[in-house]
Coordinates of C-alpha atoms and ligand atoms in Angstrom, one line a residue:
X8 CA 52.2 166.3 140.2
X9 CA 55.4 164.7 139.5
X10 CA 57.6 162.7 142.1
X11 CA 61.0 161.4 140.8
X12 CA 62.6 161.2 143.7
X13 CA 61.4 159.8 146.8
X14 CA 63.1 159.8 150.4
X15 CA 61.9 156.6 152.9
X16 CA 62.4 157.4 156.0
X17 CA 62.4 153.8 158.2
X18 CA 63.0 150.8 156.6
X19 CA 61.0 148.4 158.5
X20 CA 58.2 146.3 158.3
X21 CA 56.5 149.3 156.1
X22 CA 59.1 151.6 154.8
X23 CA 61.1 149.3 152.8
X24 CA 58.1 147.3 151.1
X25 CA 56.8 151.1 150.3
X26 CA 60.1 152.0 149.1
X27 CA 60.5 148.6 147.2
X28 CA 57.1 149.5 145.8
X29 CA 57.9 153.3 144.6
X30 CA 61.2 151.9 143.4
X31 CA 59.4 148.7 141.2
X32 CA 57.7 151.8 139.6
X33 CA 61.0 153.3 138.2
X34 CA 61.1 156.3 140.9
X35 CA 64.3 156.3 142.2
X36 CA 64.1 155.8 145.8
X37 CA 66.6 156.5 148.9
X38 CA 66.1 154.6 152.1
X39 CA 67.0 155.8 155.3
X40 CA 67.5 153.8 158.0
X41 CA 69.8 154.4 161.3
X42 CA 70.4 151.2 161.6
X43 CA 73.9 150.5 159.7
X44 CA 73.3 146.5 159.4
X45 CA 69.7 147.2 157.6
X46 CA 71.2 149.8 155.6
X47 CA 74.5 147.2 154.4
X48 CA 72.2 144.6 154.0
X49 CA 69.6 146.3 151.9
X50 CA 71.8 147.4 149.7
X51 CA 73.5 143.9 149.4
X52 CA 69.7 143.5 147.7
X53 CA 69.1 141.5 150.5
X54 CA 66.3 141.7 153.3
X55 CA 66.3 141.8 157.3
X56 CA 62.8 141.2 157.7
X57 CA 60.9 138.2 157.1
X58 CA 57.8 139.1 154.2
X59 CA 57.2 137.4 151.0
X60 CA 57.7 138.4 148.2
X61 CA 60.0 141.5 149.9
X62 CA 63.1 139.5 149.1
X63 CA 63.1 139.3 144.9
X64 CA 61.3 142.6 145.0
X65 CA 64.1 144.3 146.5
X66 CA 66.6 142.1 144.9
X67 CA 65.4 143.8 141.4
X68 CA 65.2 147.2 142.6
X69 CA 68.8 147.5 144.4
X70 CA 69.9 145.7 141.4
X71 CA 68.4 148.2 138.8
X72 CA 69.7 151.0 140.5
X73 CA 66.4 152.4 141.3
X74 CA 66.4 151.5 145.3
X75 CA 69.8 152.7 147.1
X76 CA 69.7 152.6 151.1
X77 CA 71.7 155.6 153.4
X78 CA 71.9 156.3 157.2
X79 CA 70.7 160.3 156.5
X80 CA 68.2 161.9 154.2
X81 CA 69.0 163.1 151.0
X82 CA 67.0 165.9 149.1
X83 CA 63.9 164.7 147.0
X84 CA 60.3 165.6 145.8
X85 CA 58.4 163.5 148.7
X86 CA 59.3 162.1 152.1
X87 CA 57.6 159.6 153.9
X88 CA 58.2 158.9 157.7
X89 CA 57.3 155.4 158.3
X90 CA 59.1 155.0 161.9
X91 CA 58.0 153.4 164.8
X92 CA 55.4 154.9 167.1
X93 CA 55.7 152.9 170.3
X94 CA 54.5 154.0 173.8
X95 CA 56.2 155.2 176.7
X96 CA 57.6 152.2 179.0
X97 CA 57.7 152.6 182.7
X98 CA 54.1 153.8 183.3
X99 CA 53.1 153.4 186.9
X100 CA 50.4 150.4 187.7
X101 CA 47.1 150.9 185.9
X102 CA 48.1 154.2 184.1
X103 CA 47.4 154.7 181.0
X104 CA 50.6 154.4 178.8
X105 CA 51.0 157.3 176.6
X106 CA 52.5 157.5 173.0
X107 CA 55.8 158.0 172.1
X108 CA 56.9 160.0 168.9
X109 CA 60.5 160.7 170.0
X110 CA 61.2 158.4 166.5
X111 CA 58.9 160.9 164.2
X112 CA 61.3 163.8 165.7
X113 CA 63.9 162.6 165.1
X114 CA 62.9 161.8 161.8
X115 CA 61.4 165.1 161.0
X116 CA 65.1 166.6 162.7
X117 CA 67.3 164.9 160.2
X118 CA 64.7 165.9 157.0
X119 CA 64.4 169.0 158.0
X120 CA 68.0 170.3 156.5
X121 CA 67.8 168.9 153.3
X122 CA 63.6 170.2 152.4
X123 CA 63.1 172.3 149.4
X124 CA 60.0 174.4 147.9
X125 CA 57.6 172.0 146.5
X126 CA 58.6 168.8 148.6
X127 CA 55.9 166.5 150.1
X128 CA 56.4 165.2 153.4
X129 CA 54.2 162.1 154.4
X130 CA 53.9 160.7 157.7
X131 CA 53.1 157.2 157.8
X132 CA 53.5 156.1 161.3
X133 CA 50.6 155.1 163.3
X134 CA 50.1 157.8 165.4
X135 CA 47.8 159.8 168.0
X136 CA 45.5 162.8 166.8
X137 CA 47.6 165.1 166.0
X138 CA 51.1 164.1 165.6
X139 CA 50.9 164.9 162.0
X140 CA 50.4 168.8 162.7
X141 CA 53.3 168.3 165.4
X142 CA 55.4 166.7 162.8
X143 CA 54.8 170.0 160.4
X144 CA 55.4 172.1 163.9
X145 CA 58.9 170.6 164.5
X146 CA 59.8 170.8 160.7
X147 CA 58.8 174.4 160.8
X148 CA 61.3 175.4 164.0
X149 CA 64.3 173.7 161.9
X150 CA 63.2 175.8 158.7
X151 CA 62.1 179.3 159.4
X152 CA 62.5 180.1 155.8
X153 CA 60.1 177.9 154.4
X154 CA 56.5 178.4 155.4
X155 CA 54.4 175.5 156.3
X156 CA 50.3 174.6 155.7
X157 CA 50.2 175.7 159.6
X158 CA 51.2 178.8 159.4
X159 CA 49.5 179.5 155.7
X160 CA 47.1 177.2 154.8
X161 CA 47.5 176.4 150.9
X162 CA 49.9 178.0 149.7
X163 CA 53.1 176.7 152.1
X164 CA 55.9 175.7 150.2
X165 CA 55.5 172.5 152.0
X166 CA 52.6 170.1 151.8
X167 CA 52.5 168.1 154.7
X168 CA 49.8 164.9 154.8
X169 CA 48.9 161.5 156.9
X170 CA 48.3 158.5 154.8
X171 CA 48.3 155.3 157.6
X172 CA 49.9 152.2 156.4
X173 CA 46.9 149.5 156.7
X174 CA 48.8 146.4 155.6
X175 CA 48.9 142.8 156.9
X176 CA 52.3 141.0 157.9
X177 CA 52.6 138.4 155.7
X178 CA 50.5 140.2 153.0
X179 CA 52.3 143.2 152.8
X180 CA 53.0 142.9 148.9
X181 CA 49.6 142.4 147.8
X182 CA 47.9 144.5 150.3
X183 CA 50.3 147.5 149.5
X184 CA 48.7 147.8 146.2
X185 CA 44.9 146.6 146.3
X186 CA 44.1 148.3 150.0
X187 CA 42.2 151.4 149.6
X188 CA 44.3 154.6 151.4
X189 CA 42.9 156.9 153.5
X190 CA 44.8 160.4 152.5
X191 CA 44.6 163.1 155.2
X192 CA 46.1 166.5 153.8
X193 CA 46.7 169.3 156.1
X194 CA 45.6 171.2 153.0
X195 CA 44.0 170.2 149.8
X196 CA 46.9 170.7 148.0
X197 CA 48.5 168.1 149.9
X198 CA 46.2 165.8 149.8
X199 CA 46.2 166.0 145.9
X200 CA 50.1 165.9 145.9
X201 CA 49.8 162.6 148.3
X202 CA 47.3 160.9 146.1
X203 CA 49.2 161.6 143.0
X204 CA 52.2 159.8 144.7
X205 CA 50.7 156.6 146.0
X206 CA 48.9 156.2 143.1
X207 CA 51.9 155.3 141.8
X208 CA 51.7 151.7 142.7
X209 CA 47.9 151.6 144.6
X210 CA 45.5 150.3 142.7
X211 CA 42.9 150.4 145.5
X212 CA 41.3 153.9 146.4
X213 CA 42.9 156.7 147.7
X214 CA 40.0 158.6 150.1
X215 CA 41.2 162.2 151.0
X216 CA 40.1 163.7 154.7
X217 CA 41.8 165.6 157.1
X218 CA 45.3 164.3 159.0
X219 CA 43.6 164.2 162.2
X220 CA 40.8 162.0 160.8
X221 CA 43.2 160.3 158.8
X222 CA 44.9 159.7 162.1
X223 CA 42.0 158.4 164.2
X224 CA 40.7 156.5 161.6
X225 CA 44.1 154.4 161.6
X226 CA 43.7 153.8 165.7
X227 CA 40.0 152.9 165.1
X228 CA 40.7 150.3 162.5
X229 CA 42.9 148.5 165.1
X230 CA 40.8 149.0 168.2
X231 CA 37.8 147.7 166.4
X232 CA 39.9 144.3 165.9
X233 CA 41.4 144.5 169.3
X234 CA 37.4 144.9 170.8
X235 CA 36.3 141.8 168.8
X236 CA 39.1 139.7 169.9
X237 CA 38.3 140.6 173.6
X238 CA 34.9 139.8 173.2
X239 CA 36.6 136.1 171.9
X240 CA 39.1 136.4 174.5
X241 CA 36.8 136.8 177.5
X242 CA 34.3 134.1 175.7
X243 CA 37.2 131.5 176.2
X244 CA 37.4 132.4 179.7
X245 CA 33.5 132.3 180.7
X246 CA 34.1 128.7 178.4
X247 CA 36.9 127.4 180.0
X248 CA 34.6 127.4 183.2
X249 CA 31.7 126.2 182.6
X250 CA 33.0 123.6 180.4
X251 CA 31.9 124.6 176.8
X252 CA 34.6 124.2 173.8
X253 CA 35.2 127.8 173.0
X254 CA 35.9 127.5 169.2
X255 CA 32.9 124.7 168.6
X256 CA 30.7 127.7 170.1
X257 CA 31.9 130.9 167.9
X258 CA 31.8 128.3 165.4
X259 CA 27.9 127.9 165.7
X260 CA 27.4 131.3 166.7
X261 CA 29.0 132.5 163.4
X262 CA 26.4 130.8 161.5
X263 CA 24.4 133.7 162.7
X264 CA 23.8 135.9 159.1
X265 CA 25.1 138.8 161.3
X266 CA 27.8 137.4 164.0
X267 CA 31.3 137.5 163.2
X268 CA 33.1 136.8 166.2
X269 CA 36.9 136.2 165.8
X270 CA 39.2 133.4 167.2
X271 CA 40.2 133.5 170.6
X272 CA 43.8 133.0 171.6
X273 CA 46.6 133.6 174.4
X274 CA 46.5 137.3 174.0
X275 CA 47.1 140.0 171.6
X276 CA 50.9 140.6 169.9
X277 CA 52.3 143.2 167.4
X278 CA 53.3 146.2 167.5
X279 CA 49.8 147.6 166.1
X280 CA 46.9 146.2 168.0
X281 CA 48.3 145.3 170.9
X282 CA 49.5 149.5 171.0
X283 CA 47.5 151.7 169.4
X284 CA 44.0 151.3 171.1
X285 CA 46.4 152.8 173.8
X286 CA 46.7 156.2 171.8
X287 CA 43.1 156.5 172.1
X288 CA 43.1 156.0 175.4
X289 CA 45.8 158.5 176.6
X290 CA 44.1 161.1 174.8
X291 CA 40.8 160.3 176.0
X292 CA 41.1 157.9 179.2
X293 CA 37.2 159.1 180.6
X294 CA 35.4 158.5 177.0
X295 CA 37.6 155.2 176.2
X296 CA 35.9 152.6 178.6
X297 CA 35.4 150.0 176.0
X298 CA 38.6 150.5 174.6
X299 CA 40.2 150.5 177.4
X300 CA 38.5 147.3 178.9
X301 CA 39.6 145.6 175.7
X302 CA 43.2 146.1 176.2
X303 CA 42.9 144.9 179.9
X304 CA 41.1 141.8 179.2
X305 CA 43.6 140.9 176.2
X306 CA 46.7 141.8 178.1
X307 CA 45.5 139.6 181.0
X308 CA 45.4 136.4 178.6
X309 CA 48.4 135.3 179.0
X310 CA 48.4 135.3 182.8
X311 CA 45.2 133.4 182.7
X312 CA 47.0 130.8 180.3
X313 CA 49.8 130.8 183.2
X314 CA 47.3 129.9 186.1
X315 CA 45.6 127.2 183.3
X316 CA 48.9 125.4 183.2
X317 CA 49.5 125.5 187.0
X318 CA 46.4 124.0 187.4
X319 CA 47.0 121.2 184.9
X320 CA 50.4 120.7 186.2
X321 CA 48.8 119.8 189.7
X322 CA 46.6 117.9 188.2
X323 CA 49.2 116.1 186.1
X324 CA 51.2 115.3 189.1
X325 CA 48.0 113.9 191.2
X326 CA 47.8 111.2 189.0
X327 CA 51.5 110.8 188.6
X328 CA 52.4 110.4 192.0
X329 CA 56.0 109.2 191.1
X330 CA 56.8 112.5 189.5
X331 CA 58.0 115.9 191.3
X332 CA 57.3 119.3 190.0
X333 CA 61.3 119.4 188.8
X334 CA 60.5 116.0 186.4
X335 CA 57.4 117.7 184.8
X336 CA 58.9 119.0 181.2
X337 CA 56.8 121.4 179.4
X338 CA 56.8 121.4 175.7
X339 CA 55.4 124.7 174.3
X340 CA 54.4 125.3 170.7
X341 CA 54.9 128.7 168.9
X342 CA 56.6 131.8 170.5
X343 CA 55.5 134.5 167.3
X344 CA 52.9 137.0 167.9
X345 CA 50.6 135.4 165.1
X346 CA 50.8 132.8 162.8
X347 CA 53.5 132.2 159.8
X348 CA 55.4 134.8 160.5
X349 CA 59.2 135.6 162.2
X350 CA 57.8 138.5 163.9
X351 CA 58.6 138.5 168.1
X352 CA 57.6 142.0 169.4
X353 CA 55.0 141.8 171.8
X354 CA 54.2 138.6 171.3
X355 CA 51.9 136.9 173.9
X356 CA 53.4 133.7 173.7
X357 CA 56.5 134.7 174.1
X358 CA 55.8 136.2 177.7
X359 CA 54.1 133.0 178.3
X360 CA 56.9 130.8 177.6
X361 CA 59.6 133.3 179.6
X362 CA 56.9 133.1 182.8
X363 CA 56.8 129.4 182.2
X364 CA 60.3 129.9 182.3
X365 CA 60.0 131.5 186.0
X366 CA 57.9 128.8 187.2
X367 CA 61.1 126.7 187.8
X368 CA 59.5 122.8 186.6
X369 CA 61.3 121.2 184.7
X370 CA 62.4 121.5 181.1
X371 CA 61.4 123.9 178.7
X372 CA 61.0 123.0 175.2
X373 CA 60.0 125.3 172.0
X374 CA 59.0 124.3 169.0
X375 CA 59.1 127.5 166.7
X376 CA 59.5 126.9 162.8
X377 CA 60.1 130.2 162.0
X378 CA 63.2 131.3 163.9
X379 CA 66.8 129.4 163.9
X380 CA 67.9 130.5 167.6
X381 CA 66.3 131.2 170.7
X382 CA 65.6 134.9 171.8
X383 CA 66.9 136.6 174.7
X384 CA 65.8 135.3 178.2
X385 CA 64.8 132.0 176.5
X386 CA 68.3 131.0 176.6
X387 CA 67.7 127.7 179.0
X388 CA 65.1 126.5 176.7
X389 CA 65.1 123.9 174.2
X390 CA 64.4 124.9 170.5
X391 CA 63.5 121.5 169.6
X392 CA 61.1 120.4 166.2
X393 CA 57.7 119.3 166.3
X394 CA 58.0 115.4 166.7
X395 CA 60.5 115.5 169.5
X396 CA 58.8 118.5 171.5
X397 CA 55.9 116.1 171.5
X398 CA 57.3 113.0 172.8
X399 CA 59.5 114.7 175.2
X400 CA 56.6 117.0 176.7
X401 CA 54.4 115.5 179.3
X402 CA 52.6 119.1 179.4
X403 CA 51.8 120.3 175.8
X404 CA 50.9 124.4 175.2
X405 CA 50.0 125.2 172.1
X406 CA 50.4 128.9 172.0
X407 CA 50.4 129.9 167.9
X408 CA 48.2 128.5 165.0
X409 CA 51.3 128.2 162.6
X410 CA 50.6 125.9 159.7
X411 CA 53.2 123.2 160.9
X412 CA 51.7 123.3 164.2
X413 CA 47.9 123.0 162.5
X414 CA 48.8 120.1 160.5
X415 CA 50.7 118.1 163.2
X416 CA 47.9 118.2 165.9
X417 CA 45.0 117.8 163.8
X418 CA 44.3 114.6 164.8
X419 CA 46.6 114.4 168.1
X420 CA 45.8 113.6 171.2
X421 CA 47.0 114.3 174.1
X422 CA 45.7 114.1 177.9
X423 CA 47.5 116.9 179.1
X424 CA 47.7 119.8 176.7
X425 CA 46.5 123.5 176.9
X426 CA 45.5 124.6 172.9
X427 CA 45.0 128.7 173.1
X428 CA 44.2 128.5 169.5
X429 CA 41.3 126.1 168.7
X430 CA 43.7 123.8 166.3
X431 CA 43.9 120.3 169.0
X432 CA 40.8 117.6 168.9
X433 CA 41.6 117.6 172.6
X434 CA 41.3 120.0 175.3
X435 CA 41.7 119.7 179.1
X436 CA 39.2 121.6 181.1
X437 CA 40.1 122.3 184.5
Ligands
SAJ39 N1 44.4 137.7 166.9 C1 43.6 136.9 167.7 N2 42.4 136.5 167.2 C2 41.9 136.9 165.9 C3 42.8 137.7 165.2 C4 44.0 138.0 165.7 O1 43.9 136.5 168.8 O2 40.8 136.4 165.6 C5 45.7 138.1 167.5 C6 46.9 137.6 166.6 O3 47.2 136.3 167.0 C7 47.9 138.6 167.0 C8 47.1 139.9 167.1 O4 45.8 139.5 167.3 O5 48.6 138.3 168.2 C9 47.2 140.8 165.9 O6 47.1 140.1 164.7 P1 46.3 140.6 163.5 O7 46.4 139.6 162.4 O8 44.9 140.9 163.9 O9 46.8 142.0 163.1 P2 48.3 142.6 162.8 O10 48.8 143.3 164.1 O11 49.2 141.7 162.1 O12 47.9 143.8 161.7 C10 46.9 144.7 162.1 C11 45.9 144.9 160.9 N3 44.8 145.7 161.4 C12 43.5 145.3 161.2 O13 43.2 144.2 160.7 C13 42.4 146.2 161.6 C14 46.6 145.5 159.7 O14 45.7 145.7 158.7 C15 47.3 146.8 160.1 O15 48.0 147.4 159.0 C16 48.3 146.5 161.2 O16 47.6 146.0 162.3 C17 49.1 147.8 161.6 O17 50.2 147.9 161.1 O18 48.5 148.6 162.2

């Protein structure tokens, strides 16, 4: 089958690198995108995300005529929905927060008007079992006239499929085309149509199922990662008091021909792992224990790093007996979710360094190398570089791996210093 045109819908982290993708292939490519800025600044052939390669990629295509970004949907052979699926805020204490695909509505509410016989409509959002058939379900109520795989199985005018984005931050450009795809078709037809289009530009495989397995296969993927890294998560903890360096033991452990325990750290951040277990969850809260669990232990981390640092603070001030808690400055390193990367949303240390914040001691620096000005609520800190957060600190927090923050502490010491990702020689156990 034959795609010329191709509607994006979303042109975030995923959207535009697909789009950018689609569009490096000659296939002329709209991008949708409510946000005006994004929209101006795309096609200004510029980026408002940080991922490499992203910039020069979209550069040529915007250039070449073959990317152009809009505010609403224009008619074309395929869409694809990449929007974001978060959860529902506001959920009462130890409730289960539930998913929230207001975003794939509205998506499916403004490509609704302009579908045609024939079009492909992709949803590429993460999403619960079953939002793909709800997607065709609210497409169907805007278009009576067309009939949908629902309602008629293979022969709908529309094809309507699931293929979930599995792609690194910071190695979206590569991973875009060598990952293998998982296609789930509502029908066969659209799962043929949906293959045909991303292997456009995927040189990995493209592995057809259904939409719903397509869908839980996404939400295993990252509960599987979230799992290990609790396992690591609570490790540190059980470490941390009995006295045992955490990374020197998964280190050893690892040397196991069948261990592969991951790397501890002060929680998990992103807008994937750190969510989608969660979809799980909701749909199945009896069955999920583990899953479940696994969320709970790696969204208590960053308390846990919290009470750490109180109790090296005392410390701290035991043997300084001249200081008060108001002279004790803390210098914190790294406020992204993971390494290398711009990226803020739910980022663990960044709720550390805002409770820090609360703690009322005395100043707060940040050391972040990848962002020029402080978020909001961080406003009273200090964005300071790496020499001078270190020799004004008397409390060091190492909170993100980032390669600047690696190389610096290598061979640092320091006496009073939290490192919640294994890169210090030194390490206060309290
Ligand atoms: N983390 C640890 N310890 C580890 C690995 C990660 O604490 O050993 C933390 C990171 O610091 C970060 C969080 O976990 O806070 C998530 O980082 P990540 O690198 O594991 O994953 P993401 O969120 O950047 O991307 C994940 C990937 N999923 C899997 O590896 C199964 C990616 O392939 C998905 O496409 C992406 O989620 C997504 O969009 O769903």
């Amino acid at each position: 089958m034959n795609f010329d045109t191709i509607c994006v819908v979303g042109l975030g982290y995923i959207g535009l690198p697909t789009a950018t993708m689609f569009a490096s292939r000659r296939k002329k490519v709209i991008g949708v995108d409510v946000n005006q800025h994004a929209v101006d600044t795309i096609n200004r052939g510029e980026i408002h995300i940080v991922e490499p390669e992203l910039d020069i990629a979209v550069h040529a295509a915007v250039k070449e005529g073959y990317l152009r970004a809009t505010t609403r949907p224009e008619p074309a052979d395929a869409f694809l929905v990449a929007v974001p699926t978060p959860f529902k805020k506001g959920q009462a204490e130890g409730e289960v927060p539930s998913p929230d695909l207001s975003y794939i509505q509205a998506a499916a509410d403004s490509i609704a008007p302009v579908l045609e016989k024939g079009n492909l409509v992709i949803l590429e959002s993460t999403s619960p079992v079953g939002a793909t058939e709800q997607m065709a379900a609210w497409l169907a109520e805007a278009r009576p006239d067309l009939s949908f795989p629902q309602q008629v199985g293979e022969g709908a005018d529309i094809m309507v499929a699931h293929c979930p984005e599995r792609v690194l931050p910071g190695r979206v450009m590569y991973e875009l085309i060598e990952n293998d795809r998982i296609i789930g078709g509502m029908t066969e037809k659209s799962c043929t149509a949906a293959c045909d289009l991303y292997k456009t530009f995927v040189r990995g495989e493209c592995l057809t199922t259904t939409a719903r397995t397509a869908e839980m296969a996404k939400l295993t993927e990252n509960a599987f990662r979230d799992v290990n890294i609790a396992f690591a998560n609570e490790l540190s903890i059980i470490c941390d008091k009995v006295g045992i360096d955490v990374w020197e033991l998964v280190s050893l452990s690892n040397r196991h021909p069948r261990v592969n325990i991951l790397q501890p750290g002060p929680g998990v951040g992103g807008h994937c792992i750190a969510v989608d277990p969660w979809f799980i969850a909701s749909q199945t809260p009896s069955e999920a224990k583990l899953i479940r669990s696994a969320r709970e232990i790696n969204d208590g981390k960053p308390e846990w790093v919290i009470e750490k640092l109180k109790k090296v603070i005392s410390k701290y001030l035991e043997y300084n007996k001249d200081k008060k808690e108001k002279d004790v400055n803390i210098s914190c390193y790294g406020l992204t979710f993971k390494a290398d990367i711009d990226d803020l949303r739910e980022s663990p240390a960044l709720q550390i360094v805002k409770n820090i914040m609360k703690l009322g001691y005395g100043k707060v620096l940040i050391c972040e190398p990848n962002i020029e000005k402080l978020p909001t609520g961080l406003e009273e800190g200090d964005l300071l570089g790496i020499e001078e957060s270190f020799k004004k600190g008397d409390i060091h927090v190492v909170l993100v791996d980032h390669r600047e923050v690696k190389s610096f502490f290598k061979d640092k010491k320091a006496e009073y210093l939290i490192d919640t990702r294994g890169v210090c020689s030194s390490e206060v156990f309290v």
